[in-house]
């Protein structure tokens, strides 16, 4: 095990026993890298994917992969190693989210799915971490500063106003409780805010201001309900980052380890195809018309019936009096869920009948846009 120390140039409160004590000198935040010193690519042959081991993020990740026909198979639910039958030579390792990032940096993992907040906090801007897909559509939250709604903060509603409060001095800095001891100081420094001290804390940070051990907190916020219930409020300009689940890769592994780039390509295509299809429905209907062009013109006259690239119009052949003719045309369009009923109404209004609705599972583009972006990041 190799321990790499990255200095944080802000004064920090650090825990000592059950109390918080102030460190007047610079405090160094240890980053533990497991396995390979320097994050070199080892000689192992298998490809490793790191997934969250517990909690809502873990269950949502497994559900997404299942929806992409990439079900994770575990022989024993207590085991930390699994596999995905559709991806040959790939091992799934269940880890704490922060350890997924650390092991991507150390070379013990090649790919991982974690929140962007974890990537930013524990990756600390490393160029060896590449975000392959930044929006997997779950785990949405934001890392925000929150202050009390009462007392000296009652009329403070922005980061600028918080920074200008005369109470904060070098001897008595603004005390911020957080678990994000890299992003917090970095955010304050980037915004030119001085006289801030961060205390590390676990558990419910919302209680820290009421207990008098912090003036503000920096924590993940989803709905904001918990903040309100504890008489806290977010402030304008106080959002450090917006976060959701992301697919992340090791640059070294993508370039140097056999099969990692190809596996990443397949995962990316499956993910993007599924995510693009979410909330989309295929609408099929029959419509009388003199020609396919005339039917298409009628359809395109309605704003909700354009589909992804336009309607598909095909003749429906019928045999009458011994003759085959096309009296009807079948039309197929893709419609988002929120516009579904309106689209059906518009179809009926222009002569559509026998309307069939079915949910979409995948929408594959000619080429995945994020794949081109990834190749560009790698210089390939």
mmCIF file of C-alpha atoms in Angstrom:
data_model
loop_
_atom_site.group_PDB
_atom_site.id
_atom_site.type_symbol
_atom_site.label_atom_id
_atom_site.label_comp_id
_atom_site.label_asym_id
_atom_site.label_seq_id
_atom_site.Cartn_x
_atom_site.Cartn_y
_atom_site.Cartn_z
ATOM 1 C CA UNK A 1 0.000 0.000 0.000
ATOM 2 C CA UNK A 2 1.322 3.428 -0.935
ATOM 3 C CA UNK A 3 0.170 6.624 0.769
ATOM 4 C CA UNK A 4 0.385 9.809 -1.276
ATOM 5 C CA UNK A 5 -0.012 13.104 0.544
ATOM 6 C CA UNK A 6 -1.609 16.098 -1.198
ATOM 7 C CA UNK A 7 -1.439 19.322 0.853
ATOM 8 C CA UNK A 8 -4.601 21.392 1.329
ATOM 9 C CA UNK A 9 -3.677 25.050 1.594
ATOM 10 C CA UNK A 10 -6.523 25.958 3.944
ATOM 11 C CA UNK A 11 -6.673 25.730 7.721
ATOM 12 C CA UNK A 12 -8.771 22.740 8.738
ATOM 13 C CA UNK A 13 -10.483 21.520 11.823
ATOM 14 C CA UNK A 14 -9.607 17.879 12.380
ATOM 15 C CA UNK A 15 -11.116 15.416 14.797
ATOM 16 C CA UNK A 16 -9.191 14.511 17.926
ATOM 17 C CA UNK A 17 -10.937 11.791 19.880
ATOM 18 C CA UNK A 18 -14.537 12.979 20.225
ATOM 19 C CA UNK A 19 -13.691 16.676 19.832
ATOM 20 C CA UNK A 20 -12.749 18.953 16.960
ATOM 21 C CA UNK A 21 -9.479 20.790 17.238
ATOM 22 C CA UNK A 22 -8.104 23.562 15.036
ATOM 23 C CA UNK A 23 -4.851 23.007 13.195
ATOM 24 C CA UNK A 24 -3.094 26.302 12.609
ATOM 25 C CA UNK A 25 -0.698 24.847 10.053
ATOM 26 C CA UNK A 26 -1.626 23.377 6.683
ATOM 27 C CA UNK A 27 -3.294 19.991 7.022
ATOM 28 C CA UNK A 28 -2.550 17.274 4.520
ATOM 29 C CA UNK A 29 -5.357 15.053 3.286
ATOM 30 C CA UNK A 30 -4.108 11.506 2.725
ATOM 31 C CA UNK A 31 -5.055 9.745 -0.463
ATOM 32 C CA UNK A 32 -4.656 5.994 -0.130
ATOM 33 C CA UNK A 33 -3.829 4.124 -3.270
ATOM 34 C CA UNK A 34 -4.210 0.366 -3.142
ATOM 35 C CA UNK A 35 -2.083 -2.137 -5.011
ATOM 36 C CA UNK A 36 0.069 -0.504 -7.675
ATOM 37 C CA UNK A 37 2.477 2.265 -6.677
ATOM 38 C CA UNK A 38 2.133 5.217 -9.021
ATOM 39 C CA UNK A 39 -1.005 3.845 -10.645
ATOM 40 C CA UNK A 40 0.875 1.720 -13.183
ATOM 41 C CA UNK A 41 -0.968 -0.813 -15.307
ATOM 42 C CA UNK A 42 -0.404 -4.286 -13.876
ATOM 43 C CA UNK A 43 0.089 -7.453 -15.885
ATOM 44 C CA UNK A 44 -3.296 -8.987 -15.030
ATOM 45 C CA UNK A 45 -5.378 -10.123 -18.001
ATOM 46 C CA UNK A 46 -8.935 -9.582 -16.764
ATOM 47 C CA UNK A 47 -10.762 -6.264 -17.074
ATOM 48 C CA UNK A 48 -12.150 -4.890 -13.810
ATOM 49 C CA UNK A 49 -15.283 -2.800 -13.319
ATOM 50 C CA UNK A 50 -15.853 -1.200 -9.911
ATOM 51 C CA UNK A 51 -19.430 -0.708 -8.670
ATOM 52 C CA UNK A 52 -20.828 0.733 -5.418
ATOM 53 C CA UNK A 53 -21.261 -2.019 -2.844
ATOM 54 C CA UNK A 54 -24.136 -0.645 -0.750
ATOM 55 C CA UNK A 55 -27.046 1.755 -0.692
ATOM 56 C CA UNK A 56 -29.366 3.302 -3.232
ATOM 57 C CA UNK A 57 -26.554 3.999 -5.671
ATOM 58 C CA UNK A 58 -25.636 0.303 -5.676
ATOM 59 C CA UNK A 59 -29.170 -0.949 -6.354
ATOM 60 C CA UNK A 60 -29.844 1.697 -9.012
ATOM 61 C CA UNK A 61 -26.567 0.828 -10.759
ATOM 62 C CA UNK A 62 -27.453 -2.864 -10.928
ATOM 63 C CA UNK A 63 -30.925 -1.993 -12.225
ATOM 64 C CA UNK A 64 -29.501 0.205 -14.988
ATOM 65 C CA UNK A 65 -27.069 -2.482 -16.102
ATOM 66 C CA UNK A 66 -29.887 -5.029 -16.116
ATOM 67 C CA UNK A 67 -31.979 -2.722 -18.317
ATOM 68 C CA UNK A 68 -29.029 -2.594 -20.711
ATOM 69 C CA UNK A 69 -28.907 -6.422 -20.864
ATOM 70 C CA UNK A 70 -25.765 -6.376 -18.729
ATOM 71 C CA UNK A 71 -27.032 -8.177 -15.634
ATOM 72 C CA UNK A 72 -24.438 -8.679 -12.911
ATOM 73 C CA UNK A 73 -24.233 -12.287 -11.717
ATOM 74 C CA UNK A 74 -23.093 -13.102 -8.178
ATOM 75 C CA UNK A 75 -22.606 -16.644 -6.957
ATOM 76 C CA UNK A 76 -23.016 -15.405 -3.399
ATOM 77 C CA UNK A 77 -24.462 -11.991 -2.422
ATOM 78 C CA UNK A 78 -21.759 -11.725 0.266
ATOM 79 C CA UNK A 79 -18.982 -11.970 -2.317
ATOM 80 C CA UNK A 80 -17.354 -8.801 -3.572
ATOM 81 C CA UNK A 81 -16.519 -10.217 -6.996
ATOM 82 C CA UNK A 82 -19.070 -10.944 -9.737
ATOM 83 C CA UNK A 83 -19.267 -11.047 -13.528
ATOM 84 C CA UNK A 84 -21.399 -9.933 -16.480
ATOM 85 C CA UNK A 85 -21.897 -12.860 -18.882
ATOM 86 C CA UNK A 86 -22.355 -10.568 -21.899
ATOM 87 C CA UNK A 87 -18.914 -8.996 -21.376
ATOM 88 C CA UNK A 88 -16.182 -11.593 -21.640
ATOM 89 C CA UNK A 89 -13.071 -11.324 -19.480
ATOM 90 C CA UNK A 90 -14.700 -8.720 -17.227
ATOM 91 C CA UNK A 91 -14.798 -8.912 -13.431
ATOM 92 C CA UNK A 92 -17.147 -6.795 -11.329
ATOM 93 C CA UNK A 93 -15.743 -5.617 -8.012
ATOM 94 C CA UNK A 94 -18.092 -4.155 -5.387
ATOM 95 C CA UNK A 95 -16.352 -1.374 -3.488
ATOM 96 C CA UNK A 96 -17.076 1.759 -1.513
ATOM 97 C CA UNK A 97 -17.517 4.604 -4.049
ATOM 98 C CA UNK A 98 -14.388 6.432 -2.881
ATOM 99 C CA UNK A 99 -12.395 3.218 -3.187
ATOM 100 C CA UNK A 100 -13.618 2.789 -6.764
ATOM 101 C CA UNK A 101 -11.976 6.114 -7.614
ATOM 102 C CA UNK A 102 -8.823 5.366 -5.658
ATOM 103 C CA UNK A 103 -8.408 1.993 -7.341
ATOM 104 C CA UNK A 104 -8.962 3.490 -10.764
ATOM 105 C CA UNK A 105 -6.057 5.803 -9.996
ATOM 106 C CA UNK A 106 -3.897 2.988 -8.642
ATOM 107 C CA UNK A 107 -4.562 0.728 -11.638
ATOM 108 C CA UNK A 108 -6.443 -1.918 -9.653
ATOM 109 C CA UNK A 109 -9.654 -1.101 -11.558
ATOM 110 C CA UNK A 110 -10.143 -0.138 -15.201
ATOM 111 C CA UNK A 111 -13.740 1.142 -15.188
ATOM 112 C CA UNK A 112 -16.156 2.311 -12.524
ATOM 113 C CA UNK A 113 -19.620 3.728 -11.951
ATOM 114 C CA UNK A 114 -19.827 6.311 -9.162
ATOM 115 C CA UNK A 115 -21.219 9.785 -8.529
ATOM 116 C CA UNK A 116 -19.519 12.804 -10.044
ATOM 117 C CA UNK A 117 -19.121 14.224 -6.527
ATOM 118 C CA UNK A 118 -16.991 11.216 -5.538
ATOM 119 C CA UNK A 119 -14.947 11.442 -8.736
ATOM 120 C CA UNK A 120 -14.247 15.119 -8.093
ATOM 121 C CA UNK A 121 -13.473 14.737 -4.375
ATOM 122 C CA UNK A 122 -11.208 11.710 -4.535
ATOM 123 C CA UNK A 123 -9.934 12.076 -8.104
ATOM 124 C CA UNK A 124 -8.831 15.627 -7.339
ATOM 125 C CA UNK A 125 -8.549 16.609 -10.985
ATOM 126 C CA UNK A 126 -6.301 13.697 -11.979
ATOM 127 C CA UNK A 127 -5.763 13.519 -15.736
ATOM 128 C CA UNK A 128 -5.773 9.728 -15.517
ATOM 129 C CA UNK A 129 -9.511 9.715 -14.744
ATOM 130 C CA UNK A 130 -11.701 10.041 -17.823
ATOM 131 C CA UNK A 131 -15.442 10.548 -17.495
ATOM 132 C CA UNK A 132 -16.869 8.381 -20.268
ATOM 133 C CA UNK A 133 -20.543 9.144 -19.577
ATOM 134 C CA UNK A 134 -21.384 11.944 -17.162
ATOM 135 C CA UNK A 135 -25.180 11.571 -16.997
ATOM 136 C CA UNK A 136 -26.502 8.082 -16.240
ATOM 137 C CA UNK A 137 -29.791 9.606 -15.054
ATOM 138 C CA UNK A 138 -29.834 8.541 -11.400
ATOM 139 C CA UNK A 139 -28.179 9.551 -8.154
ATOM 140 C CA UNK A 140 -29.008 13.207 -8.818
ATOM 141 C CA UNK A 141 -27.858 15.629 -6.126
ATOM 142 C CA UNK A 142 -25.801 18.768 -5.663
ATOM 143 C CA UNK A 143 -22.966 19.679 -3.343
ATOM 144 C CA UNK A 144 -24.026 22.922 -1.676
ATOM 145 C CA UNK A 145 -23.204 25.286 1.138
ATOM 146 C CA UNK A 146 -26.044 25.685 3.637
ATOM 147 C CA UNK A 147 -26.352 28.188 6.495
ATOM 148 C CA UNK A 148 -28.924 28.722 9.286
ATOM 149 C CA UNK A 149 -32.127 30.564 8.482
ATOM 150 C CA UNK A 150 -31.947 32.437 11.788
ATOM 151 C CA UNK A 151 -29.659 34.716 13.793
ATOM 152 C CA UNK A 152 -26.862 36.564 12.037
ATOM 153 C CA UNK A 153 -27.599 34.604 8.824
ATOM 154 C CA UNK A 154 -31.285 35.550 8.572
ATOM 155 C CA UNK A 155 -30.733 38.134 5.823
ATOM 156 C CA UNK A 156 -27.791 36.387 4.157
ATOM 157 C CA UNK A 157 -28.871 34.796 0.869
ATOM 158 C CA UNK A 158 -25.749 34.562 -1.297
ATOM 159 C CA UNK A 159 -22.156 33.407 -1.137
ATOM 160 C CA UNK A 160 -21.021 36.986 -1.697
ATOM 161 C CA UNK A 161 -23.048 38.217 1.282
ATOM 162 C CA UNK A 162 -21.717 35.362 3.424
ATOM 163 C CA UNK A 163 -18.123 36.220 2.524
ATOM 164 C CA UNK A 164 -18.608 39.921 3.319
ATOM 165 C CA UNK A 165 -19.936 39.356 6.845
ATOM 166 C CA UNK A 166 -17.663 41.287 9.247
ATOM 167 C CA UNK A 167 -17.696 38.462 11.772
ATOM 168 C CA UNK A 168 -15.108 36.415 9.860
ATOM 169 C CA UNK A 169 -11.487 37.193 10.645
ATOM 170 C CA UNK A 170 -8.217 35.304 10.644
ATOM 171 C CA UNK A 171 -8.656 34.681 14.360
ATOM 172 C CA UNK A 172 -12.338 33.761 14.025
ATOM 173 C CA UNK A 173 -12.938 32.224 10.589
ATOM 174 C CA UNK A 174 -16.176 30.947 9.097
ATOM 175 C CA UNK A 175 -16.435 27.346 10.315
ATOM 176 C CA UNK A 176 -17.729 24.877 7.705
ATOM 177 C CA UNK A 177 -18.476 21.243 8.540
ATOM 178 C CA UNK A 178 -18.097 18.867 5.600
ATOM 179 C CA UNK A 179 -16.937 15.495 4.403
ATOM 180 C CA UNK A 180 -15.563 17.083 1.215
ATOM 181 C CA UNK A 181 -12.180 18.298 2.401
ATOM 182 C CA UNK A 182 -10.777 18.705 -1.111
ATOM 183 C CA UNK A 183 -13.705 20.302 -2.968
ATOM 184 C CA UNK A 184 -14.626 22.608 -0.074
ATOM 185 C CA UNK A 185 -11.297 24.435 0.284
ATOM 186 C CA UNK A 186 -10.835 24.442 -3.494
ATOM 187 C CA UNK A 187 -14.248 26.072 -4.010
ATOM 188 C CA UNK A 188 -13.547 28.778 -1.447
ATOM 189 C CA UNK A 189 -10.105 29.475 -2.913
ATOM 190 C CA UNK A 190 -11.470 29.616 -6.470
ATOM 191 C CA UNK A 191 -14.063 32.156 -5.319
ATOM 192 C CA UNK A 192 -11.502 34.277 -3.477
ATOM 193 C CA UNK A 193 -13.069 33.703 -0.056
ATOM 194 C CA UNK A 194 -10.688 33.978 2.903
ATOM 195 C CA UNK A 195 -11.012 33.303 6.610
ATOM 196 C CA UNK A 196 -12.604 29.866 6.309
ATOM 197 C CA UNK A 197 -11.889 26.775 8.394
ATOM 198 C CA UNK A 198 -13.231 23.331 7.523
ATOM 199 C CA UNK A 199 -14.023 20.646 10.068
ATOM 200 C CA UNK A 200 -14.266 17.036 9.014
ATOM 201 C CA UNK A 201 -17.417 15.290 10.148
ATOM 202 C CA UNK A 202 -19.357 12.118 9.558
ATOM 203 C CA UNK A 203 -23.076 11.489 9.824
ATOM 204 C CA UNK A 204 -25.777 14.141 9.948
ATOM 205 C CA UNK A 205 -23.998 17.412 9.251
ATOM 206 C CA UNK A 206 -27.284 19.324 9.480
ATOM 207 C CA UNK A 207 -27.007 19.305 13.278
ATOM 208 C CA UNK A 208 -23.585 20.991 13.350
ATOM 209 C CA UNK A 209 -24.749 24.651 13.252
ATOM 210 C CA UNK A 210 -27.441 24.086 15.896
ATOM 211 C CA UNK A 211 -24.875 22.390 18.136
ATOM 212 C CA UNK A 212 -22.534 25.359 17.758
ATOM 213 C CA UNK A 213 -19.649 23.369 16.270
ATOM 214 C CA UNK A 214 -19.981 24.973 12.805
ATOM 215 C CA UNK A 215 -21.405 28.106 11.219
ATOM 216 C CA UNK A 216 -22.270 26.416 7.924
ATOM 217 C CA UNK A 217 -22.156 23.020 6.256
ATOM 218 C CA UNK A 218 -21.102 21.779 2.844
ATOM 219 C CA UNK A 219 -23.041 18.653 1.984
ATOM 220 C CA UNK A 220 -24.950 16.783 -0.692
ATOM 221 C CA UNK A 221 -28.523 17.979 -1.223
ATOM 222 C CA UNK A 222 -31.285 16.223 -3.157
ATOM 223 C CA UNK A 223 -34.692 17.723 -2.446
ATOM 224 C CA UNK A 224 -33.597 20.139 0.279
ATOM 225 C CA UNK A 225 -36.235 18.834 2.696
ATOM 226 C CA UNK A 226 -33.716 17.768 5.337
ATOM 227 C CA UNK A 227 -32.124 21.217 5.287
ATOM 228 C CA UNK A 228 -35.470 22.937 5.799
ATOM 229 C CA UNK A 229 -36.409 20.587 8.627
ATOM 230 C CA UNK A 230 -33.185 21.615 10.379
ATOM 231 C CA UNK A 231 -33.704 25.351 9.741
ATOM 232 C CA UNK A 232 -30.950 25.551 7.130
ATOM 233 C CA UNK A 233 -30.990 27.150 3.686
ATOM 234 C CA UNK A 234 -28.942 27.029 0.522
ATOM 235 C CA UNK A 235 -27.549 30.280 -0.803
ATOM 236 C CA UNK A 236 -27.103 31.785 -4.245
ATOM 237 C CA UNK A 237 -23.703 30.925 -5.687
ATOM 238 C CA UNK A 238 -23.152 28.271 -3.029
ATOM 239 C CA UNK A 239 -23.472 25.198 -5.227
ATOM 240 C CA UNK A 240 -20.073 23.571 -5.665
ATOM 241 C CA UNK A 241 -21.187 21.018 -8.275
ATOM 242 C CA UNK A 242 -24.168 19.140 -9.690
ATOM 243 C CA UNK A 243 -23.779 15.395 -9.419
ATOM 244 C CA UNK A 244 -25.257 12.160 -10.714
ATOM 245 C CA UNK A 245 -23.972 8.693 -11.532
ATOM 246 C CA UNK A 246 -21.218 8.528 -14.148
ATOM 247 C CA UNK A 247 -19.163 5.928 -16.002
ATOM 248 C CA UNK A 248 -15.479 6.595 -15.347
ATOM 249 C CA UNK A 249 -12.338 4.974 -16.757
ATOM 250 C CA UNK A 250 -8.598 4.913 -16.202
ATOM 251 C CA UNK A 251 -6.775 6.605 -19.063
ATOM 252 C CA UNK A 252 -3.842 4.207 -18.680
ATOM 253 C CA UNK A 253 -6.132 1.181 -18.883
ATOM 254 C CA UNK A 254 -7.987 2.485 -21.939
ATOM 255 C CA UNK A 255 -4.701 2.951 -23.769
ATOM 256 C CA UNK A 256 -2.614 0.079 -22.461
ATOM 257 C CA UNK A 257 -4.780 -2.805 -21.282
ATOM 258 C CA UNK A 258 -6.031 -5.198 -23.952
ATOM 259 C CA UNK A 259 -9.807 -5.189 -24.365
ATOM 260 C CA UNK A 260 -10.628 -2.240 -22.078
ATOM 261 C CA UNK A 261 -11.353 0.194 -24.911
ATOM 262 C CA UNK A 262 -13.559 -2.340 -26.714
ATOM 263 C CA UNK A 263 -15.470 -3.177 -23.517
ATOM 264 C CA UNK A 264 -15.930 0.522 -22.799
ATOM 265 C CA UNK A 265 -17.304 1.008 -26.320
ATOM 266 C CA UNK A 266 -19.891 -1.737 -25.855
ATOM 267 C CA UNK A 267 -20.956 -0.484 -22.429
ATOM 268 C CA UNK A 268 -21.210 3.067 -23.716
ATOM 269 C CA UNK A 269 -23.345 2.049 -26.689
ATOM 270 C CA UNK A 270 -25.710 0.017 -24.534
ATOM 271 C CA UNK A 271 -26.005 2.780 -21.940
ATOM 272 C CA UNK A 272 -26.614 5.562 -24.439
ATOM 273 C CA UNK A 273 -29.119 3.517 -26.452
ATOM 274 C CA UNK A 274 -31.114 2.672 -23.341
ATOM 275 C CA UNK A 275 -30.969 6.162 -21.829
ATOM 276 C CA UNK A 276 -32.038 7.761 -25.096
ATOM 277 C CA UNK A 277 -35.021 5.412 -25.303
ATOM 278 C CA UNK A 278 -36.200 6.098 -21.749
ATOM 279 C CA UNK A 279 -39.543 7.875 -21.800
ATOM 280 C CA UNK A 280 -39.983 7.309 -25.549
ATOM 281 C CA UNK A 281 -42.846 5.373 -27.156
ATOM 282 C CA UNK A 282 -43.377 3.939 -30.605
ATOM 283 C CA UNK A 283 -46.738 5.024 -32.053
ATOM 284 C CA UNK A 284 -48.106 3.034 -34.998
ATOM 285 C CA UNK A 285 -51.337 3.912 -36.793
ATOM 286 C CA UNK A 286 -53.159 3.419 -40.107
ATOM 287 C CA UNK A 287 -54.188 6.347 -42.228
ATOM 288 C CA UNK A 288 -56.005 6.734 -45.559
ATOM 289 C CA UNK A 289 -54.257 8.768 -48.204
ATOM 290 C CA UNK A 290 -53.635 9.197 -51.911
ATOM 291 C CA UNK A 291 -49.864 8.710 -51.550
ATOM 292 C CA UNK A 292 -47.133 8.301 -48.949
ATOM 293 C CA UNK A 293 -46.060 11.894 -49.538
ATOM 294 C CA UNK A 294 -49.565 13.231 -48.937
ATOM 295 C CA UNK A 295 -49.862 11.268 -45.683
ATOM 296 C CA UNK A 296 -46.420 12.445 -44.557
ATOM 297 C CA UNK A 297 -47.383 16.049 -45.264
ATOM 298 C CA UNK A 298 -50.467 15.711 -43.074
ATOM 299 C CA UNK A 299 -48.452 14.173 -40.254
ATOM 300 C CA UNK A 300 -45.733 16.810 -40.366
ATOM 301 C CA UNK A 301 -48.354 19.547 -40.177
ATOM 302 C CA UNK A 302 -48.834 18.545 -36.530
ATOM 303 C CA UNK A 303 -46.064 19.712 -34.160
ATOM 304 C CA UNK A 304 -46.169 16.614 -31.904
ATOM 305 C CA UNK A 305 -45.856 14.076 -34.724
ATOM 306 C CA UNK A 306 -42.419 14.821 -36.141
ATOM 307 C CA UNK A 307 -40.732 11.918 -34.320
ATOM 308 C CA UNK A 308 -36.959 11.686 -33.996
ATOM 309 C CA UNK A 309 -36.162 12.320 -37.660
ATOM 310 C CA UNK A 310 -39.609 12.271 -39.234
ATOM 311 C CA UNK A 311 -42.381 9.706 -39.708
ATOM 312 C CA UNK A 312 -41.973 6.347 -41.413
ATOM 313 C CA UNK A 313 -44.816 5.903 -43.925
ATOM 314 C CA UNK A 314 -45.440 2.528 -45.588
ATOM 315 C CA UNK A 315 -48.315 1.294 -47.791
ATOM 316 C CA UNK A 316 -50.749 -1.242 -46.319
ATOM 317 C CA UNK A 317 -51.839 -3.595 -49.115
ATOM 318 C CA UNK A 318 -55.351 -5.015 -49.230
ATOM 319 C CA UNK A 319 -56.992 -7.381 -51.718
ATOM 320 C CA UNK A 320 -60.424 -6.327 -52.928
ATOM 321 C CA UNK A 321 -62.392 -7.748 -55.863
ATOM 322 C CA UNK A 322 -59.366 -9.806 -56.774
ATOM 323 C CA UNK A 323 -57.090 -6.772 -56.938
ATOM 324 C CA UNK A 324 -54.298 -5.695 -54.608
ATOM 325 C CA UNK A 325 -54.312 -2.021 -53.719
ATOM 326 C CA UNK A 326 -52.937 0.320 -51.054
ATOM 327 C CA UNK A 327 -55.864 2.157 -49.534
ATOM 328 C CA UNK A 328 -54.142 2.719 -46.209
ATOM 329 C CA UNK A 329 -50.693 3.752 -45.083
ATOM 330 C CA UNK A 330 -49.029 2.660 -41.851
ATOM 331 C CA UNK A 331 -47.193 5.395 -40.035
ATOM 332 C CA UNK A 332 -44.595 4.909 -37.297
ATOM 333 C CA UNK A 333 -43.205 7.688 -35.109
ATOM 334 C CA UNK A 334 -41.369 8.023 -31.800
ATOM 335 C CA UNK A 335 -43.093 10.179 -29.195
ATOM 336 C CA UNK A 336 -41.933 11.239 -25.701
ATOM 337 C CA UNK A 337 -44.139 10.141 -22.848
ATOM 338 C CA UNK A 338 -45.111 13.683 -21.865
ATOM 339 C CA UNK A 339 -46.501 14.316 -25.367
ATOM 340 C CA UNK A 340 -48.095 10.893 -25.877
ATOM 341 C CA UNK A 341 -51.786 11.687 -25.371
ATOM 342 C CA UNK A 342 -51.531 14.950 -27.289
ATOM 343 C CA UNK A 343 -49.928 13.081 -30.187
ATOM 344 C CA UNK A 344 -52.713 10.495 -30.240
ATOM 345 C CA UNK A 345 -55.300 13.273 -30.369
ATOM 346 C CA UNK A 346 -53.498 14.921 -33.275
ATOM 347 C CA UNK A 347 -53.238 11.587 -35.115
ATOM 348 C CA UNK A 348 -56.952 10.990 -34.799
ATOM 349 C CA UNK A 349 -57.694 14.527 -35.940
ATOM 350 C CA UNK A 350 -55.918 13.951 -39.269
ATOM 351 C CA UNK A 351 -57.455 10.528 -39.910
ATOM 352 C CA UNK A 352 -55.339 8.099 -37.919
ATOM 353 C CA UNK A 353 -56.963 4.872 -36.696
ATOM 354 C CA UNK A 354 -55.923 1.598 -35.053
ATOM 355 C CA UNK A 355 -53.319 3.409 -32.956
ATOM 356 C CA UNK A 356 -50.845 1.078 -31.237
ATOM 357 C CA UNK A 357 -48.461 2.183 -28.469
ATOM 358 C CA UNK A 358 -45.350 0.353 -27.289
ATOM 359 C CA UNK A 359 -42.437 1.513 -25.103
ATOM 360 C CA UNK A 360 -38.975 1.732 -26.613
ATOM 361 C CA UNK A 361 -36.066 -0.175 -25.090
ATOM 362 C CA UNK A 362 -33.120 1.109 -27.140
ATOM 363 C CA UNK A 363 -32.411 3.800 -29.695
ATOM 364 C CA UNK A 364 -29.047 3.206 -31.353
ATOM 365 C CA UNK A 365 -27.485 6.071 -33.276
ATOM 366 C CA UNK A 366 -25.246 5.534 -36.263
ATOM 367 C CA UNK A 367 -22.391 6.321 -33.910
ATOM 368 C CA UNK A 368 -22.411 7.095 -30.207
ATOM 369 C CA UNK A 369 -21.497 10.793 -29.764
ATOM 370 C CA UNK A 370 -19.667 10.185 -26.496
ATOM 371 C CA UNK A 371 -17.528 7.535 -28.193
ATOM 372 C CA UNK A 372 -16.119 10.158 -30.554
ATOM 373 C CA UNK A 373 -15.480 12.425 -27.562
ATOM 374 C CA UNK A 374 -13.668 9.624 -25.733
ATOM 375 C CA UNK A 375 -11.398 8.860 -28.681
ATOM 376 C CA UNK A 376 -10.608 12.561 -28.915
ATOM 377 C CA UNK A 377 -9.661 12.707 -25.195
ATOM 378 C CA UNK A 378 -7.350 9.746 -25.744
ATOM 379 C CA UNK A 379 -5.802 11.263 -28.862
ATOM 380 C CA UNK A 380 -6.944 8.332 -30.990
#
